[in-house]
JSON list of C-alpha atoms in Angstrom, two decimals:
[
{"chain": "A", "resi": 75, "resn": "UNK", "atom": "CA", "xyz": [-32.08, -13.34, -99.32]},
{"chain": "A", "resi": 76, "resn": "UNK", "atom": "CA", "xyz": [-29.11, -11.50, -97.83]},
{"chain": "A", "resi": 77, "resn": "UNK", "atom": "CA", "xyz": [-29.24, -9.47, -94.63]},
{"chain": "A", "resi": 78, "resn": "UNK", "atom": "CA", "xyz": [-26.96, -6.53, -93.89]},
{"chain": "A", "resi": 79, "resn": "UNK", "atom": "CA", "xyz": [-27.10, -7.24, -90.17]},
{"chain": "A", "resi": 80, "resn": "UNK", "atom": "CA", "xyz": [-28.31, -4.90, -87.16]},
{"chain": "A", "resi": 81, "resn": "UNK", "atom": "CA", "xyz": [-31.47, -6.75, -85.87]},
{"chain": "A", "resi": 82, "resn": "UNK", "atom": "CA", "xyz": [-30.91, -5.08, -82.76]},
{"chain": "A", "resi": 83, "resn": "UNK", "atom": "CA", "xyz": [-30.82, -1.34, -81.19]},
{"chain": "A", "resi": 84, "resn": "UNK", "atom": "CA", "xyz": [-30.03, -0.98, -77.37]},
{"chain": "A", "resi": 85, "resn": "UNK", "atom": "CA", "xyz": [-31.21, -3.80, -75.36]},
{"chain": "A", "resi": 86, "resn": "UNK", "atom": "CA", "xyz": [-30.05, -5.77, -72.01]},
{"chain": "A", "resi": 87, "resn": "UNK", "atom": "CA", "xyz": [-28.15, -8.89, -72.87]},
{"chain": "A", "resi": 88, "resn": "UNK", "atom": "CA", "xyz": [-30.98, -11.30, -72.35]},
{"chain": "A", "resi": 89, "resn": "UNK", "atom": "CA", "xyz": [-33.60, -9.61, -74.66]},
{"chain": "A", "resi": 90, "resn": "UNK", "atom": "CA", "xyz": [-30.75, -9.08, -77.28]},
{"chain": "A", "resi": 91, "resn": "UNK", "atom": "CA", "xyz": [-30.19, -12.48, -77.12]},
{"chain": "A", "resi": 92, "resn": "UNK", "atom": "CA", "xyz": [-33.93, -13.29, -77.25]},
{"chain": "A", "resi": 93, "resn": "UNK", "atom": "CA", "xyz": [-34.57, -11.13, -80.27]},
{"chain": "A", "resi": 94, "resn": "UNK", "atom": "CA", "xyz": [-31.71, -12.25, -82.30]},
{"chain": "A", "resi": 95, "resn": "UNK", "atom": "CA", "xyz": [-33.45, -16.10, -81.82]},
{"chain": "A", "resi": 96, "resn": "UNK", "atom": "CA", "xyz": [-36.54, -14.41, -83.13]},
{"chain": "A", "resi": 97, "resn": "UNK", "atom": "CA", "xyz": [-34.93, -13.10, -85.97]},
{"chain": "A", "resi": 98, "resn": "UNK", "atom": "CA", "xyz": [-33.26, -15.96, -86.86]},
{"chain": "A", "resi": 99, "resn": "UNK", "atom": "CA", "xyz": [-36.26, -18.38, -86.88]},
{"chain": "A", "resi": 100, "resn": "UNK", "atom": "CA", "xyz": [-38.66, -15.93, -88.43]},
{"chain": "A", "resi": 101, "resn": "UNK", "atom": "CA", "xyz": [-35.75, -15.52, -91.53]},
{"chain": "A", "resi": 102, "resn": "UNK", "atom": "CA", "xyz": [-35.36, -19.61, -91.41]},
{"chain": "A", "resi": 103, "resn": "UNK", "atom": "CA", "xyz": [-39.32, -20.32, -91.75]},
{"chain": "A", "resi": 104, "resn": "UNK", "atom": "CA", "xyz": [-39.57, -17.58, -94.45]},
{"chain": "A", "resi": 105, "resn": "UNK", "atom": "CA", "xyz": [-36.62, -18.51, -96.56]},
{"chain": "A", "resi": 106, "resn": "UNK", "atom": "CA", "xyz": [-34.98, -21.62, -95.16]},
{"chain": "A", "resi": 107, "resn": "UNK", "atom": "CA", "xyz": [-31.34, -21.97, -96.17]},
{"chain": "A", "resi": 108, "resn": "UNK", "atom": "CA", "xyz": [-31.79, -19.19, -98.82]},
{"chain": "A", "resi": 109, "resn": "UNK", "atom": "CA", "xyz": [-31.36, -16.66, -96.09]},
{"chain": "A", "resi": 110, "resn": "UNK", "atom": "CA", "xyz": [-27.73, -15.66, -95.58]},
{"chain": "A", "resi": 111, "resn": "UNK", "atom": "CA", "xyz": [-26.88, -13.19, -92.38]},
{"chain": "A", "resi": 112, "resn": "UNK", "atom": "CA", "xyz": [-24.15, -11.12, -91.32]},
{"chain": "A", "resi": 113, "resn": "UNK", "atom": "CA", "xyz": [-23.25, -9.46, -88.13]},
{"chain": "A", "resi": 114, "resn": "UNK", "atom": "CA", "xyz": [-23.98, -5.71, -87.56]},
{"chain": "A", "resi": 115, "resn": "UNK", "atom": "CA", "xyz": [-22.27, -3.69, -85.07]},
{"chain": "A", "resi": 116, "resn": "UNK", "atom": "CA", "xyz": [-25.68, -3.36, -82.93]},
{"chain": "A", "resi": 117, "resn": "UNK", "atom": "CA", "xyz": [-26.02, -6.85, -82.80]},
{"chain": "A", "resi": 118, "resn": "UNK", "atom": "CA", "xyz": [-23.04, -7.21, -80.36]},
{"chain": "A", "resi": 119, "resn": "UNK", "atom": "CA", "xyz": [-25.17, -5.07, -78.27]},
{"chain": "A", "resi": 120, "resn": "UNK", "atom": "CA", "xyz": [-21.81, -3.68, -77.08]},
{"chain": "A", "resi": 121, "resn": "UNK", "atom": "CA", "xyz": [-23.14, -0.12, -76.06]},
{"chain": "A", "resi": 122, "resn": "UNK", "atom": "CA", "xyz": [-25.23, -1.61, -73.27]},
{"chain": "A", "resi": 123, "resn": "UNK", "atom": "CA", "xyz": [-24.72, -5.36, -72.65]},
{"chain": "A", "resi": 124, "resn": "UNK", "atom": "CA", "xyz": [-22.65, -6.98, -74.78]},
{"chain": "A", "resi": 125, "resn": "UNK", "atom": "CA", "xyz": [-23.58, -10.10, -75.99]},
{"chain": "A", "resi": 126, "resn": "UNK", "atom": "CA", "xyz": [-20.62, -12.67, -76.25]},
{"chain": "A", "resi": 127, "resn": "UNK", "atom": "CA", "xyz": [-19.41, -13.72, -79.80]},
{"chain": "A", "resi": 128, "resn": "UNK", "atom": "CA", "xyz": [-19.99, -17.27, -79.24]},
{"chain": "A", "resi": 129, "resn": "UNK", "atom": "CA", "xyz": [-23.97, -16.54, -78.50]},
{"chain": "A", "resi": 130, "resn": "UNK", "atom": "CA", "xyz": [-24.25, -14.47, -81.85]},
{"chain": "A", "resi": 131, "resn": "UNK", "atom": "CA", "xyz": [-22.29, -17.58, -83.97]},
{"chain": "A", "resi": 132, "resn": "UNK", "atom": "CA", "xyz": [-24.43, -19.99, -82.30]},
{"chain": "A", "resi": 133, "resn": "UNK", "atom": "CA", "xyz": [-27.80, -18.43, -82.87]},
{"chain": "A", "resi": 134, "resn": "UNK", "atom": "CA", "xyz": [-27.23, -16.82, -86.29]},
{"chain": "A", "resi": 135, "resn": "UNK", "atom": "CA", "xyz": [-24.18, -18.80, -88.17]},
{"chain": "A", "resi": 136, "resn": "UNK", "atom": "CA", "xyz": [-24.48, -22.56, -86.50]},
{"chain": "A", "resi": 137, "resn": "UNK", "atom": "CA", "xyz": [-24.51, -23.55, -90.39]},
{"chain": "A", "resi": 138, "resn": "UNK", "atom": "CA", "xyz": [-20.92, -22.48, -90.57]},
{"chain": "A", "resi": 139, "resn": "UNK", "atom": "CA", "xyz": [-19.80, -22.42, -86.85]},
{"chain": "A", "resi": 140, "resn": "UNK", "atom": "CA", "xyz": [-18.46, -18.86, -87.53]},
{"chain": "A", "resi": 141, "resn": "UNK", "atom": "CA", "xyz": [-19.79, -15.47, -88.45]},
{"chain": "A", "resi": 142, "resn": "UNK", "atom": "CA", "xyz": [-17.67, -15.39, -91.61]},
{"chain": "A", "resi": 143, "resn": "UNK", "atom": "CA", "xyz": [-18.54, -17.47, -94.33]},
{"chain": "A", "resi": 144, "resn": "UNK", "atom": "CA", "xyz": [-18.88, -18.28, -98.10]},
{"chain": "A", "resi": 145, "resn": "UNK", "atom": "CA", "xyz": [-21.78, -19.32, -100.20]},
{"chain": "A", "resi": 146, "resn": "UNK", "atom": "CA", "xyz": [-22.43, -20.32, -103.90]},
{"chain": "A", "resi": 147, "resn": "UNK", "atom": "CA", "xyz": [-25.59, -18.84, -105.25]},
{"chain": "A", "resi": 148, "resn": "UNK", "atom": "CA", "xyz": [-26.79, -19.78, -108.94]},
{"chain": "A", "resi": 149, "resn": "UNK", "atom": "CA", "xyz": [-24.11, -18.06, -110.40]},
{"chain": "A", "resi": 150, "resn": "UNK", "atom": "CA", "xyz": [-22.29, -15.92, -108.05]},
{"chain": "A", "resi": 151, "resn": "UNK", "atom": "CA", "xyz": [-19.79, -16.75, -105.34]},
{"chain": "A", "resi": 152, "resn": "UNK", "atom": "CA", "xyz": [-20.56, -14.61, -101.94]},
{"chain": "A", "resi": 153, "resn": "UNK", "atom": "CA", "xyz": [-17.78, -13.88, -99.55]},
{"chain": "A", "resi": 154, "resn": "UNK", "atom": "CA", "xyz": [-19.54, -12.67, -96.10]},
{"chain": "A", "resi": 155, "resn": "UNK", "atom": "CA", "xyz": [-17.51, -10.79, -93.50]},
{"chain": "A", "resi": 156, "resn": "UNK", "atom": "CA", "xyz": [-17.82, -10.33, -89.85]},
{"chain": "A", "resi": 157, "resn": "UNK", "atom": "CA", "xyz": [-16.89, -6.25, -89.45]},
{"chain": "A", "resi": 158, "resn": "UNK", "atom": "CA", "xyz": [-17.22, -6.75, -85.80]},
{"chain": "A", "resi": 159, "resn": "UNK", "atom": "CA", "xyz": [-18.54, -3.87, -83.30]},
{"chain": "A", "resi": 160, "resn": "UNK", "atom": "CA", "xyz": [-17.53, -0.13, -83.45]},
{"chain": "A", "resi": 161, "resn": "UNK", "atom": "CA", "xyz": [-14.93, -0.29, -80.45]},
{"chain": "A", "resi": 162, "resn": "UNK", "atom": "CA", "xyz": [-13.04, -3.16, -82.60]},
{"chain": "A", "resi": 163, "resn": "UNK", "atom": "CA", "xyz": [-12.71, -1.42, -85.88]},
{"chain": "A", "resi": 164, "resn": "UNK", "atom": "CA", "xyz": [-8.65, -1.83, -86.14]},
{"chain": "A", "resi": 165, "resn": "UNK", "atom": "CA", "xyz": [-7.07, -4.30, -88.06]},
{"chain": "A", "resi": 166, "resn": "UNK", "atom": "CA", "xyz": [-7.21, -6.97, -85.12]},
{"chain": "A", "resi": 167, "resn": "UNK", "atom": "CA", "xyz": [-6.07, -10.75, -85.25]},
{"chain": "A", "resi": 168, "resn": "UNK", "atom": "CA", "xyz": [-9.72, -11.65, -85.84]},
{"chain": "A", "resi": 169, "resn": "UNK", "atom": "CA", "xyz": [-9.80, -9.09, -89.22]},
{"chain": "A", "resi": 170, "resn": "UNK", "atom": "CA", "xyz": [-6.38, -10.50, -90.20]},
{"chain": "A", "resi": 171, "resn": "UNK", "atom": "CA", "xyz": [-7.97, -14.29, -89.81]},
{"chain": "A", "resi": 172, "resn": "UNK", "atom": "CA", "xyz": [-10.69, -13.38, -92.35]},
{"chain": "A", "resi": 173, "resn": "UNK", "atom": "CA", "xyz": [-8.36, -11.57, -94.96]},
{"chain": "A", "resi": 174, "resn": "UNK", "atom": "CA", "xyz": [-5.99, -14.55, -94.94]},
{"chain": "A", "resi": 175, "resn": "UNK", "atom": "CA", "xyz": [-9.07, -16.82, -95.27]},
{"chain": "A", "resi": 176, "resn": "UNK", "atom": "CA", "xyz": [-10.14, -14.83, -98.22]},
{"chain": "A", "resi": 177, "resn": "UNK", "atom": "CA", "xyz": [-6.67, -14.79, -99.83]},
{"chain": "A", "resi": 178, "resn": "UNK", "atom": "CA", "xyz": [-6.71, -18.89, -99.46]},
{"chain": "A", "resi": 179, "resn": "UNK", "atom": "CA", "xyz": [-10.20, -19.18, -100.64]},
{"chain": "A", "resi": 180, "resn": "UNK", "atom": "CA", "xyz": [-9.54, -16.99, -103.87]},
{"chain": "A", "resi": 181, "resn": "UNK", "atom": "CA", "xyz": [-6.23, -18.70, -104.65]},
{"chain": "A", "resi": 182, "resn": "UNK", "atom": "CA", "xyz": [-7.96, -22.17, -104.79]},
{"chain": "A", "resi": 183, "resn": "UNK", "atom": "CA", "xyz": [-10.90, -21.03, -106.61]},
{"chain": "A", "resi": 184, "resn": "UNK", "atom": "CA", "xyz": [-11.83, -19.99, -110.00]},
{"chain": "A", "resi": 185, "resn": "UNK", "atom": "CA", "xyz": [-15.33, -18.87, -109.19]},
{"chain": "A", "resi": 186, "resn": "UNK", "atom": "CA", "xyz": [-16.46, -16.38, -112.59]},
{"chain": "A", "resi": 187, "resn": "UNK", "atom": "CA", "xyz": [-18.38, -14.01, -110.40]},
{"chain": "A", "resi": 188, "resn": "UNK", "atom": "CA", "xyz": [-17.77, -12.84, -106.52]},
{"chain": "A", "resi": 189, "resn": "UNK", "atom": "CA", "xyz": [-19.54, -10.57, -104.44]},
{"chain": "A", "resi": 190, "resn": "UNK", "atom": "CA", "xyz": [-18.38, -9.49, -101.03]},
{"chain": "A", "resi": 191, "resn": "UNK", "atom": "CA", "xyz": [-20.68, -8.78, -98.41]},
{"chain": "A", "resi": 192, "resn": "UNK", "atom": "CA", "xyz": [-19.83, -6.95, -94.91]},
{"chain": "A", "resi": 193, "resn": "UNK", "atom": "CA", "xyz": [-21.93, -4.65, -92.58]},
{"chain": "A", "resi": 194, "resn": "UNK", "atom": "CA", "xyz": [-19.42, -1.98, -91.93]},
{"chain": "A", "resi": 195, "resn": "UNK", "atom": "CA", "xyz": [-17.55, -0.33, -94.74]},
{"chain": "A", "resi": 196, "resn": "UNK", "atom": "CA", "xyz": [-18.12, 2.88, -94.68]},
{"chain": "A", "resi": 197, "resn": "UNK", "atom": "CA", "xyz": [-18.40, 4.27, -91.21]},
{"chain": "A", "resi": 198, "resn": "UNK", "atom": "CA", "xyz": [-18.18, 7.97, -89.81]},
{"chain": "A", "resi": 199, "resn": "UNK", "atom": "CA", "xyz": [-15.71, 9.46, -87.63]},
{"chain": "A", "resi": 200, "resn": "UNK", "atom": "CA", "xyz": [-15.12, 13.40, -86.78]},
{"chain": "A", "resi": 201, "resn": "UNK", "atom": "CA", "xyz": [-14.12, 14.55, -90.20]},
{"chain": "A", "resi": 202, "resn": "UNK", "atom": "CA", "xyz": [-17.01, 12.79, -92.18]},
{"chain": "A", "resi": 203, "resn": "UNK", "atom": "CA", "xyz": [-17.39, 8.97, -93.41]},
{"chain": "A", "resi": 204, "resn": "UNK", "atom": "CA", "xyz": [-14.46, 7.05, -94.23]},
{"chain": "A", "resi": 205, "resn": "UNK", "atom": "CA", "xyz": [-13.99, 3.39, -95.05]},
{"chain": "A", "resi": 206, "resn": "UNK", "atom": "CA", "xyz": [-13.06, 1.03, -92.50]},
{"chain": "A", "resi": 207, "resn": "UNK", "atom": "CA", "xyz": [-9.42, -0.46, -92.05]},
{"chain": "A", "resi": 208, "resn": "UNK", "atom": "CA", "xyz": [-10.95, -3.88, -92.99]},
{"chain": "A", "resi": 209, "resn": "UNK", "atom": "CA", "xyz": [-13.04, -2.81, -95.86]},
{"chain": "A", "resi": 210, "resn": "UNK", "atom": "CA", "xyz": [-9.89, -1.06, -97.44]},
{"chain": "A", "resi": 211, "resn": "UNK", "atom": "CA", "xyz": [-8.05, -4.18, -96.97]},
{"chain": "A", "resi": 212, "resn": "UNK", "atom": "CA", "xyz": [-10.44, -6.44, -98.70]},
{"chain": "A", "resi": 213, "resn": "UNK", "atom": "CA", "xyz": [-11.10, -3.80, -101.70]},
{"chain": "A", "resi": 214, "resn": "UNK", "atom": "CA", "xyz": [-7.11, -3.93, -101.95]},
{"chain": "A", "resi": 215, "resn": "UNK", "atom": "CA", "xyz": [-7.26, -8.07, -102.32]},
{"chain": "A", "resi": 216, "resn": "UNK", "atom": "CA", "xyz": [-10.26, -7.65, -104.70]},
{"chain": "A", "resi": 217, "resn": "UNK", "atom": "CA", "xyz": [-8.45, -5.03, -107.03]},
{"chain": "A", "resi": 218, "resn": "UNK", "atom": "CA", "xyz": [-5.26, -7.34, -106.73]},
{"chain": "A", "resi": 219, "resn": "UNK", "atom": "CA", "xyz": [-7.30, -10.11, -107.82]},
{"chain": "A", "resi": 220, "resn": "UNK", "atom": "CA", "xyz": [-9.31, -8.46, -110.89]},
{"chain": "A", "resi": 221, "resn": "UNK", "atom": "CA", "xyz": [-5.72, -7.05, -111.92]},
{"chain": "A", "resi": 222, "resn": "UNK", "atom": "CA", "xyz": [-4.39, -10.24, -111.89]},
{"chain": "A", "resi": 223, "resn": "UNK", "atom": "CA", "xyz": [-1.75, -9.07, -109.71]},
{"chain": "A", "resi": 224, "resn": "UNK", "atom": "CA", "xyz": [-0.09, -10.30, -106.38]},
{"chain": "A", "resi": 225, "resn": "UNK", "atom": "CA", "xyz": [-1.10, -9.60, -103.07]},
{"chain": "A", "resi": 226, "resn": "UNK", "atom": "CA", "xyz": [1.01, -10.77, -99.65]},
{"chain": "A", "resi": 227, "resn": "UNK", "atom": "CA", "xyz": [2.48, -13.62, -101.22]},
{"chain": "A", "resi": 228, "resn": "UNK", "atom": "CA", "xyz": [-0.63, -14.86, -103.40]},
{"chain": "A", "resi": 229, "resn": "UNK", "atom": "CA", "xyz": [-0.33, -14.83, -106.98]},
{"chain": "A", "resi": 230, "resn": "UNK", "atom": "CA", "xyz": [-3.76, -14.22, -109.17]},
{"chain": "A", "resi": 231, "resn": "UNK", "atom": "CA", "xyz": [-2.14, -13.50, -112.47]},
{"chain": "A", "resi": 232, "resn": "UNK", "atom": "CA", "xyz": [-4.02, -17.08, -113.53]},
{"chain": "A", "resi": 233, "resn": "UNK", "atom": "CA", "xyz": [-7.24, -16.09, -112.38]},
{"chain": "A", "resi": 234, "resn": "UNK", "atom": "CA", "xyz": [-10.17, -15.73, -114.88]},
{"chain": "A", "resi": 235, "resn": "UNK", "atom": "CA", "xyz": [-12.92, -14.42, -112.39]},
{"chain": "A", "resi": 236, "resn": "UNK", "atom": "CA", "xyz": [-14.10, -10.78, -111.09]},
{"chain": "A", "resi": 237, "resn": "UNK", "atom": "CA", "xyz": [-14.85, -9.67, -107.92]},
{"chain": "A", "resi": 238, "resn": "UNK", "atom": "CA", "xyz": [-17.70, -7.34, -108.81]},
{"chain": "A", "resi": 239, "resn": "UNK", "atom": "CA", "xyz": [-19.07, -5.36, -105.76]},
{"chain": "A", "resi": 240, "resn": "UNK", "atom": "CA", "xyz": [-18.94, -4.81, -102.14]},
{"chain": "A", "resi": 241, "resn": "UNK", "atom": "CA", "xyz": [-22.54, -5.30, -100.68]},
{"chain": "A", "resi": 242, "resn": "UNK", "atom": "CA", "xyz": [-22.80, -3.11, -97.29]},
{"chain": "A", "resi": 243, "resn": "UNK", "atom": "CA", "xyz": [-25.02, -1.91, -94.91]},
{"chain": "A", "resi": 244, "resn": "UNK", "atom": "CA", "xyz": [-24.51, 0.03, -91.21]},
{"chain": "A", "resi": 245, "resn": "UNK", "atom": "CA", "xyz": [-25.29, 3.77, -92.76]},
{"chain": "A", "resi": 246, "resn": "UNK", "atom": "CA", "xyz": [-29.17, 2.79, -93.29]},
{"chain": "A", "resi": 247, "resn": "UNK", "atom": "CA", "xyz": [-29.23, 4.66, -96.21]},
{"chain": "A", "resi": 248, "resn": "UNK", "atom": "CA", "xyz": [-28.65, 4.55, -99.35]},
{"chain": "A", "resi": 249, "resn": "UNK", "atom": "CA", "xyz": [-25.06, 5.25, -100.87]},
{"chain": "A", "resi": 250, "resn": "UNK", "atom": "CA", "xyz": [-22.47, 3.97, -103.27]},
{"chain": "A", "resi": 251, "resn": "UNK", "atom": "CA", "xyz": [-18.77, 5.12, -104.16]},
{"chain": "A", "resi": 252, "resn": "UNK", "atom": "CA", "xyz": [-15.80, 3.36, -105.67]},
{"chain": "A", "resi": 253, "resn": "UNK", "atom": "CA", "xyz": [-12.92, 2.03, -103.20]},
{"chain": "A", "resi": 254, "resn": "UNK", "atom": "CA", "xyz": [-9.69, 0.70, -104.63]},
{"chain": "A", "resi": 255, "resn": "UNK", "atom": "CA", "xyz": [-11.74, 0.11, -108.19]},
{"chain": "A", "resi": 256, "resn": "UNK", "atom": "CA", "xyz": [-14.10, -1.76, -106.38]},
{"chain": "A", "resi": 257, "resn": "UNK", "atom": "CA", "xyz": [-18.01, -0.29, -106.34]},
{"chain": "A", "resi": 258, "resn": "UNK", "atom": "CA", "xyz": [-19.44, -0.48, -102.88]},
{"chain": "A", "resi": 259, "resn": "UNK", "atom": "CA", "xyz": [-23.23, -0.42, -102.82]},
{"chain": "A", "resi": 260, "resn": "UNK", "atom": "CA", "xyz": [-24.55, 0.47, -99.43]},
{"chain": "A", "resi": 261, "resn": "UNK", "atom": "CA", "xyz": [-28.38, -0.29, -98.56]},
{"chain": "A", "resi": 262, "resn": "UNK", "atom": "CA", "xyz": [-30.98, 1.61, -96.95]},
{"chain": "A", "resi": 263, "resn": "UNK", "atom": "CA", "xyz": [-32.60, 0.09, -93.75]},
{"chain": "A", "resi": 264, "resn": "UNK", "atom": "CA", "xyz": [-35.46, -2.27, -93.88]},
{"chain": "A", "resi": 265, "resn": "UNK", "atom": "CA", "xyz": [-37.90, -0.53, -91.11]},
{"chain": "A", "resi": 266, "resn": "UNK", "atom": "CA", "xyz": [-40.22, 0.63, -93.86]},
{"chain": "A", "resi": 267, "resn": "UNK", "atom": "CA", "xyz": [-40.15, -3.03, -95.74]},
{"chain": "A", "resi": 268, "resn": "UNK", "atom": "CA", "xyz": [-37.47, -1.74, -97.97]},
{"chain": "A", "resi": 269, "resn": "UNK", "atom": "CA", "xyz": [-35.06, -4.54, -99.74]},
{"chain": "A", "resi": 270, "resn": "UNK", "atom": "CA", "xyz": [-33.59, -4.73, -103.64]},
{"chain": "A", "resi": 271, "resn": "UNK", "atom": "CA", "xyz": [-33.71, -6.91, -105.50]},
{"chain": "A", "resi": 272, "resn": "UNK", "atom": "CA", "xyz": [-30.05, -6.79, -107.11]},
{"chain": "A", "resi": 273, "resn": "UNK", "atom": "CA", "xyz": [-29.30, -8.09, -110.35]},
{"chain": "A", "resi": 274, "resn": "UNK", "atom": "CA", "xyz": [-26.10, -8.41, -112.30]},
{"chain": "A", "resi": 275, "resn": "UNK", "atom": "CA", "xyz": [-26.01, -7.68, -115.98]},
{"chain": "A", "resi": 276, "resn": "UNK", "atom": "CA", "xyz": [-22.62, -9.06, -116.97]},
{"chain": "A", "resi": 277, "resn": "UNK", "atom": "CA", "xyz": [-22.93, -8.05, -120.69]},
{"chain": "A", "resi": 278, "resn": "UNK", "atom": "CA", "xyz": [-23.50, -4.56, -119.91]},
{"chain": "A", "resi": 279, "resn": "UNK", "atom": "CA", "xyz": [-21.18, -4.36, -116.70]},
{"chain": "A", "resi": 280, "resn": "UNK", "atom": "CA", "xyz": [-23.93, -3.08, -114.51]},
{"chain": "A", "resi": 281, "resn": "UNK", "atom": "CA", "xyz": [-25.50, -3.77, -111.20]},
{"chain": "A", "resi": 282, "resn": "UNK", "atom": "CA", "xyz": [-29.29, -3.11, -111.37]},
{"chain": "A", "resi": 283, "resn": "UNK", "atom": "CA", "xyz": [-31.07, -2.60, -107.97]},
{"chain": "A", "resi": 284, "resn": "UNK", "atom": "CA", "xyz": [-35.04, -2.61, -107.85]},
{"chain": "A", "resi": 285, "resn": "UNK", "atom": "CA", "xyz": [-35.95, -0.89, -104.71]},
{"chain": "A", "resi": 286, "resn": "UNK", "atom": "CA", "xyz": [-39.15, -2.40, -102.91]},
{"chain": "A", "resi": 287, "resn": "UNK", "atom": "CA", "xyz": [-40.62, 0.00, -100.89]},
{"chain": "A", "resi": 288, "resn": "UNK", "atom": "CA", "xyz": [-39.73, 3.58, -100.19]},
{"chain": "A", "resi": 289, "resn": "UNK", "atom": "CA", "xyz": [-36.76, 5.29, -102.27]},
{"chain": "A", "resi": 290, "resn": "UNK", "atom": "CA", "xyz": [-35.47, 4.46, -105.63]},
{"chain": "A", "resi": 291, "resn": "UNK", "atom": "CA", "xyz": [-33.66, 1.78, -107.60]},
{"chain": "A", "resi": 292, "resn": "UNK", "atom": "CA", "xyz": [-30.23, 2.45, -108.67]},
{"chain": "A", "resi": 293, "resn": "UNK", "atom": "CA", "xyz": [-27.70, 1.16, -111.61]},
{"chain": "A", "resi": 294, "resn": "UNK", "atom": "CA", "xyz": [-24.11, 1.45, -111.11]},
{"chain": "A", "resi": 295, "resn": "UNK", "atom": "CA", "xyz": [-21.15, 0.02, -113.42]}
]
């Protein structure tokens, strides 16, 4: 159970912290360690009364000690990233730290199937939707990995796995597009009880999503 983030809307800090605690407690009771969170920009509550990053890590990510991490599913490794909040969209030291961690982990592992998960992949600016700098860099790394090329001194020529897709939220509406040859899959919000069962067909090279709730399922290559 992978949650795309944005538990909060606009609260004071104390209410936001209590709501994050309630969300984490509820999901742990429902799904236990099969629940995997990621930070949404609203979860920082920065437009109203910012919740300290350390508090978010303590509430939602105590299993890993930080808000970006990796976990292994039955056959797929997931890399979950922290895209931080709207005022911090630039590639700061925190995002560079995550990119370096991703590169080092990819160079040390040889997982057959890999998925990236990040809240803010596609964002809105004055000219319309664009991809965030962090998502662009992660997709460049993924493309280099899939192409058995090098990136920033890391040589992926001997790898055999594949990074299949970037799973994202933030838009709160269904969308998918290509970013540096990596499919991006953006899911609708869950306020109407929506969620997707995402299935990967390795033989057909397809990602098939079965929509539960309002909206429709999708299939992408």
